[in-house]
Amino acid sequence: MSAPVKAFGREAARIPNVGASTAIRWMGRWRATARVDAKQRANADADHVRNAVGGGFGELNG
């Protein structure tokens, strides 16, 4: 497990009445969100590069 994930687990453990399964579910959601954010950033970067080059392919990909 990476350090941020461990830290997240420790934070969740501090909250009362949160079972291990809930903490794991939250952690999964948090990690999935991080993945989506990274993907969106990569797509945005690719669009910027295409626009700078003047290809204008951004419209084709939606």
mmCIF file of C-alpha atoms in Angstrom:
data_model
loop_
_atom_site.group_PDB
_atom_site.id
_atom_site.type_symbol
_atom_site.label_atom_id
_atom_site.label_comp_id
_atom_site.label_asym_id
_atom_site.label_seq_id
_atom_site.Cartn_x
_atom_site.Cartn_y
_atom_site.Cartn_z
ATOM 1 C CA MET A 1 0.000 0.000 0.000
ATOM 2 C CA SER A 2 1.236 3.456 -0.832
ATOM 3 C CA ALA A 3 1.791 6.067 1.856
ATOM 4 C CA PRO A 4 -1.276 8.206 0.970
ATOM 5 C CA VAL A 5 -3.501 5.132 1.126
ATOM 6 C CA LYS A 6 -2.110 4.195 4.549
ATOM 7 C CA ALA A 7 -2.639 7.745 5.783
ATOM 8 C CA PHE A 8 -6.206 7.646 4.504
ATOM 9 C CA GLY A 9 -6.782 4.391 6.394
ATOM 10 C CA ARG A 10 -5.476 5.963 9.607
ATOM 11 C CA GLU A 11 -7.782 8.965 9.178
ATOM 12 C CA ALA A 12 -10.788 6.690 8.615
ATOM 13 C CA ALA A 13 -9.875 4.631 11.689
ATOM 14 C CA ARG A 14 -10.070 7.786 13.838
ATOM 15 C CA ILE A 15 -13.724 8.379 12.970
ATOM 16 C CA PRO A 16 -15.976 6.567 15.469
ATOM 17 C CA ASN A 17 -18.443 3.917 14.300
ATOM 18 C CA VAL A 18 -16.660 3.327 11.012
ATOM 19 C CA GLY A 19 -16.099 -0.374 10.431
ATOM 20 C CA ALA A 20 -13.189 -1.736 8.445
ATOM 21 C CA SER A 21 -15.460 -2.515 5.490
ATOM 22 C CA THR A 22 -16.691 1.092 5.361
ATOM 23 C CA ALA A 23 -13.134 2.423 5.479
ATOM 24 C CA ILE A 24 -12.142 0.069 2.657
ATOM 25 C CA ARG A 25 -15.169 1.123 0.616
ATOM 26 C CA TRP A 26 -14.286 4.807 1.110
ATOM 27 C CA MET A 27 -10.677 4.105 0.205
ATOM 28 C CA GLY A 28 -11.739 2.340 -2.993
ATOM 29 C CA ARG A 29 -13.929 5.286 -3.947
ATOM 30 C CA TRP A 30 -11.132 7.740 -3.164
ATOM 31 C CA ARG A 31 -8.624 5.805 -5.274
ATOM 32 C CA ALA A 32 -11.089 5.447 -8.160
ATOM 33 C CA THR A 33 -11.666 9.224 -8.090
ATOM 34 C CA ALA A 34 -7.911 9.836 -8.178
ATOM 35 C CA ARG A 35 -7.632 7.573 -11.235
ATOM 36 C CA VAL A 36 -10.442 9.403 -13.066
ATOM 37 C CA ASP A 37 -8.839 12.779 -12.267
ATOM 38 C CA ALA A 38 -5.497 11.615 -13.668
ATOM 39 C CA LYS A 39 -7.198 10.353 -16.834
ATOM 40 C CA GLN A 40 -9.044 13.648 -17.349
ATOM 41 C CA ARG A 41 -5.802 15.588 -16.844
ATOM 42 C CA ALA A 42 -4.038 13.398 -19.418
ATOM 43 C CA ASN A 43 -6.873 13.939 -21.912
ATOM 44 C CA ALA A 44 -6.788 17.709 -21.348
ATOM 45 C CA ASP A 45 -3.012 17.734 -21.878
ATOM 46 C CA ALA A 46 -3.402 15.816 -25.128
ATOM 47 C CA ASP A 47 -6.015 18.343 -26.301
ATOM 48 C CA HIS A 48 -3.684 21.241 -25.530
ATOM 49 C CA VAL A 49 -0.883 19.605 -27.497
ATOM 50 C CA ARG A 50 -3.164 18.959 -30.486
ATOM 51 C CA ASN A 51 -4.456 22.536 -30.440
ATOM 52 C CA ALA A 52 -0.931 23.933 -30.199
ATOM 53 C CA VAL A 53 0.150 21.818 -33.167
ATOM 54 C CA GLY A 54 -2.916 23.043 -35.059
ATOM 55 C CA GLY A 55 -4.307 19.598 -35.784
ATOM 56 C CA GLY A 56 -7.734 20.482 -34.405
ATOM 57 C CA PHE A 57 -8.556 16.821 -33.736
ATOM 58 C CA GLY A 58 -10.164 17.708 -30.393
ATOM 59 C CA GLU A 59 -13.589 18.016 -32.018
ATOM 60 C CA LEU A 60 -13.359 14.538 -33.525
ATOM 61 C CA ASN A 61 -12.731 12.866 -30.163
ATOM 62 C CA GLY A 62 -15.555 14.666 -28.416
#
